[in-house]
CSV table of C-alpha atoms and ligand atoms in Angstrom, one decimal:
chain,number,residue,atom,x,y,z
A,1,MET,CA,121.5,47.1,94.7
A,2,GLY,CA,119.7,48.8,97.1
A,3,TYR,CA,119.5,52.5,96.6
A,4,PHE,CA,117.8,54.7,99.0
A,5,GLU,CA,117.4,57.8,97.2
A,6,PRO,CA,116.4,58.0,93.5
A,7,ALA,CA,119.5,56.2,91.5
A,8,GLY,CA,119.5,58.3,88.6
A,9,GLU,CA,120.0,61.5,90.8
A,10,LEU,CA,123.2,60.0,92.2
A,11,SER,CA,126.8,60.5,90.3
A,12,GLN,CA,129.0,58.0,89.0
A,13,SER,CA,131.1,58.3,91.8
A,14,ASP,CA,128.1,58.0,94.2
A,15,ARG,CA,127.0,54.9,92.7
A,16,ASP,CA,130.1,53.3,92.9
A,17,ILE,CA,130.7,54.1,96.7
A,18,SER,CA,127.7,52.6,96.9
A,19,ARG,CA,128.7,49.5,95.3
A,20,ALA,CA,131.8,49.5,97.5
A,21,LEU,CA,129.7,49.7,100.7
A,22,ALA,CA,127.5,46.7,99.3
A,23,SER,CA,130.5,45.0,98.6
A,24,LEU,CA,131.8,45.6,102.4
A,25,ARG,CA,128.8,44.6,103.8
A,26,GLU,CA,128.5,41.3,102.0
A,27,GLU,CA,132.3,40.4,102.9
A,28,VAL,CA,131.6,41.2,106.5
A,29,GLU,CA,128.6,39.0,106.3
A,30,ALA,CA,130.7,36.2,104.9
A,31,ILE,CA,133.1,36.6,107.7
A,32,ASP,CA,130.6,36.4,110.1
A,33,TYR,CA,129.2,33.1,108.3
A,34,TYR,CA,132.6,31.5,108.1
A,35,HIS,CA,133.2,32.4,111.9
A,36,GLN,CA,130.3,30.9,113.2
A,37,ARG,CA,130.9,27.9,111.0
A,38,ALA,CA,134.5,27.3,111.9
A,39,ALA,CA,133.4,27.8,115.9
A,40,LEU,CA,131.2,24.8,115.5
A,41,ALA,CA,132.9,22.3,112.8
A,42,SER,CA,133.9,19.1,114.7
A,43,ASP,CA,136.2,18.3,112.1
A,44,PRO,CA,139.6,20.0,112.4
A,45,GLU,CA,140.7,19.9,109.0
A,46,LEU,CA,137.2,21.5,107.9
A,47,ARG,CA,137.5,24.0,110.7
A,48,ASP,CA,140.8,25.2,109.4
A,49,LEU,CA,139.7,25.2,105.8
A,50,VAL,CA,136.5,27.3,107.1
A,51,LEU,CA,138.9,29.6,108.8
A,52,HIS,CA,141.0,29.9,105.8
A,53,ASN,CA,137.9,30.8,104.2
A,54,ARG,CA,137.0,33.5,106.9
A,55,ASP,CA,140.4,35.2,106.5
A,56,GLU,CA,140.3,35.5,102.7
A,57,GLU,CA,137.1,37.5,103.4
A,58,ILE,CA,138.9,39.7,106.0
A,59,GLU,CA,141.2,40.6,103.3
A,60,HIS,CA,138.5,41.1,100.7
A,61,ALA,CA,136.6,43.6,103.5
A,62,VAL,CA,139.9,45.5,104.4
A,63,MET,CA,140.2,46.0,100.5
A,64,CYS,CA,136.8,47.4,100.1
A,65,ILE,CA,137.7,50.0,103.4
A,66,GLU,CA,141.1,50.8,101.5
A,67,TRP,CA,139.2,51.7,98.7
A,68,LEU,CA,136.7,53.5,100.4
A,69,ARG,CA,139.3,55.2,102.5
A,70,ARG,CA,141.0,56.7,99.3
A,71,ARG,CA,137.4,58.3,98.3
A,72,ILE,CA,135.9,59.4,101.3
A,73,PRO,CA,138.1,61.8,103.5
A,74,ALA,CA,136.1,60.9,106.9
A,75,PHE,CA,137.3,57.3,106.7
A,76,ASP,CA,140.4,58.2,106.1
A,77,GLU,CA,140.3,60.3,109.4
A,78,ALA,CA,138.3,57.9,111.5
A,79,LEU,CA,140.8,54.9,110.1
A,80,ARG,CA,143.9,57.2,110.9
A,81,THR,CA,142.4,57.9,114.4
A,82,TYR,CA,141.1,54.4,115.6
A,83,LEU,CA,143.7,51.7,114.0
A,84,PHE,CA,146.9,50.5,115.6
A,85,THR,CA,146.2,51.9,118.8
A,86,THR,CA,146.2,50.4,122.1
A,87,VAL,CA,144.1,52.5,124.6
A,88,PRO,CA,140.5,51.1,124.9
A,89,VAL,CA,138.6,51.9,121.6
A,90,THR,CA,136.0,53.9,123.4
A,91,GLN,CA,138.8,56.4,124.5
A,92,VAL,CA,140.8,56.7,121.3
A,93,GLU,CA,138.6,59.6,120.1
A,94,GLU,CA,139.5,61.5,123.4
A,95,GLU,CA,143.1,60.4,123.2
A,96,ALA,CA,143.3,61.7,119.8
A,97,ALA,CA,141.8,65.1,120.9
A,98,GLY,CA,144.5,65.5,123.5
A,99,GLY,CA,143.3,63.0,126.3
A,100,SER,CA,144.0,62.9,129.8
A,101,ALA,CA,147.6,62.4,130.8
A,102,SER,CA,146.6,59.2,132.9
A,103,SER,CA,145.4,57.2,129.5
A,104,PRO,CA,148.2,55.5,128.0
A,105,SER,CA,148.9,56.7,124.6
A,106,PRO,CA,148.0,55.2,121.0
A,107,VAL,CA,150.6,53.2,119.5
A,108,ALA,CA,153.0,55.9,117.9
A,109,THR,CA,152.5,56.6,114.4
A,110,SER,CA,155.5,59.0,113.8
A,111,LEU,CA,159.2,58.2,113.9
A,112,GLY,CA,159.7,61.9,115.1
A,113,ILE,CA,161.6,63.1,112.1
A,114,GLY,CA,158.9,65.6,111.3
A,115,LYS,CA,156.2,65.5,108.7
A,116,ILE,CA,156.3,63.4,105.5
A,117,VAL,CA,154.6,64.7,102.7
B,201,FE2,FE1,134.9,37.9,99.5
């Protein structure tokens, strides 16, 4: 595992977060490997197999992100801001901050029944 600071000075929690980030990096690399491999596979059955593998890696990556979201508030905030919206990604932050009236709104995340705690 590649630490950028002295490992002994990192807490157990910090080291676990580093492990999760390393796992996320590895899962994303695997997604890219499988995606490229599928794109060039000439045999349709092999392409489907490799795409299946890619999709498994996507699931693993998302599991890592969820683990990180539960431990790093900035992940939670960013994911709540950017995921499942319909405006262009570069406009999501502006829209979340009040946005312009001409921009389409992000996908509704509330049923309008008040805050659920
Ligand atoms: Fe994986």
